[in-house]
């Protein structure tokens, strides 16, 4: 765990402080147990961007 935190430039004590600050600020545990939520969100964003690019290229190619 310490190596993962180090990759983010955090010490364990800093990570715990961030966790507690979010807990107090939101009154919720700042964790998601849906391991695919971020992937689904990214996929939706990518599909949206691709469709926008397709629409934009259609506009540029047909004008």
Short mmCIF file of C-alpha atoms in Angstrom, two decimals:
data_model
loop_
_atom_site.label_atom_id
_atom_site.label_comp_id
_atom_site.label_asym_id
_atom_site.label_seq_id
_atom_site.Cartn_x
_atom_site.Cartn_y
_atom_site.Cartn_z
CA UNK A 1 0.00 0.00 0.00
CA UNK A 2 2.82 2.40 0.80
CA UNK A 3 4.25 2.02 -2.72
CA UNK A 4 0.90 2.83 -4.31
CA UNK A 5 0.60 5.92 -2.11
CA UNK A 6 4.19 6.87 -2.98
CA UNK A 7 3.25 6.71 -6.67
CA UNK A 8 0.75 9.48 -5.88
CA UNK A 9 3.35 11.39 -3.89
CA UNK A 10 1.62 10.65 -0.60
CA UNK A 11 2.79 9.34 2.74
CA UNK A 12 0.44 6.98 4.61
CA UNK A 13 -0.29 9.69 7.19
CA UNK A 14 -1.24 12.12 4.41
CA UNK A 15 -3.56 9.54 2.82
CA UNK A 16 -5.28 8.93 6.15
CA UNK A 17 -5.69 12.68 6.67
CA UNK A 18 -7.23 13.01 3.18
CA UNK A 19 -9.54 10.09 3.93
CA UNK A 20 -10.72 11.62 7.21
CA UNK A 21 -11.15 15.08 5.66
CA UNK A 22 -13.41 13.61 2.96
CA UNK A 23 -15.29 11.59 5.55
CA UNK A 24 -16.03 14.75 7.55
CA UNK A 25 -16.79 16.89 4.48
CA UNK A 26 -19.18 14.43 2.82
CA UNK A 27 -20.44 12.35 5.77
CA UNK A 28 -19.74 9.33 3.57
CA UNK A 29 -16.92 6.85 3.26
CA UNK A 30 -14.97 8.05 0.19
CA UNK A 31 -14.64 4.65 -1.41
CA UNK A 32 -16.27 2.97 -4.35
CA UNK A 33 -16.64 -0.77 -4.30
CA UNK A 34 -17.75 -0.86 -7.91
CA UNK A 35 -14.47 -1.81 -9.56
CA UNK A 36 -15.93 -1.19 -13.01
CA UNK A 37 -17.44 2.26 -12.31
CA UNK A 38 -14.37 4.19 -13.49
CA UNK A 39 -14.07 1.96 -16.55
CA UNK A 40 -17.73 2.51 -17.44
CA UNK A 41 -17.36 6.25 -16.97
CA UNK A 42 -14.27 6.35 -19.19
CA UNK A 43 -15.97 4.24 -21.85
CA UNK A 44 -18.95 6.60 -21.90
CA UNK A 45 -16.64 9.61 -22.22
CA UNK A 46 -14.67 7.96 -25.02
CA UNK A 47 -17.81 7.00 -26.92
CA UNK A 48 -19.12 10.53 -26.57
CA UNK A 49 -15.82 12.00 -27.80
CA UNK A 50 -15.72 9.58 -30.74
CA UNK A 51 -19.27 10.44 -31.72
CA UNK A 52 -18.47 14.16 -31.50
CA UNK A 53 -15.37 13.68 -33.65
CA UNK A 54 -17.37 11.69 -36.15
CA UNK A 55 -19.95 14.43 -36.32
CA UNK A 56 -17.26 17.11 -36.65
CA UNK A 57 -15.44 15.23 -39.39
CA UNK A 58 -18.77 14.79 -41.18
CA UNK A 59 -19.28 18.56 -41.01
CA UNK A 60 -15.77 19.31 -42.29
CA UNK A 61 -15.85 16.74 -45.07
CA UNK A 62 -19.24 17.81 -46.41
CA UNK A 63 -18.75 21.58 -46.48
#
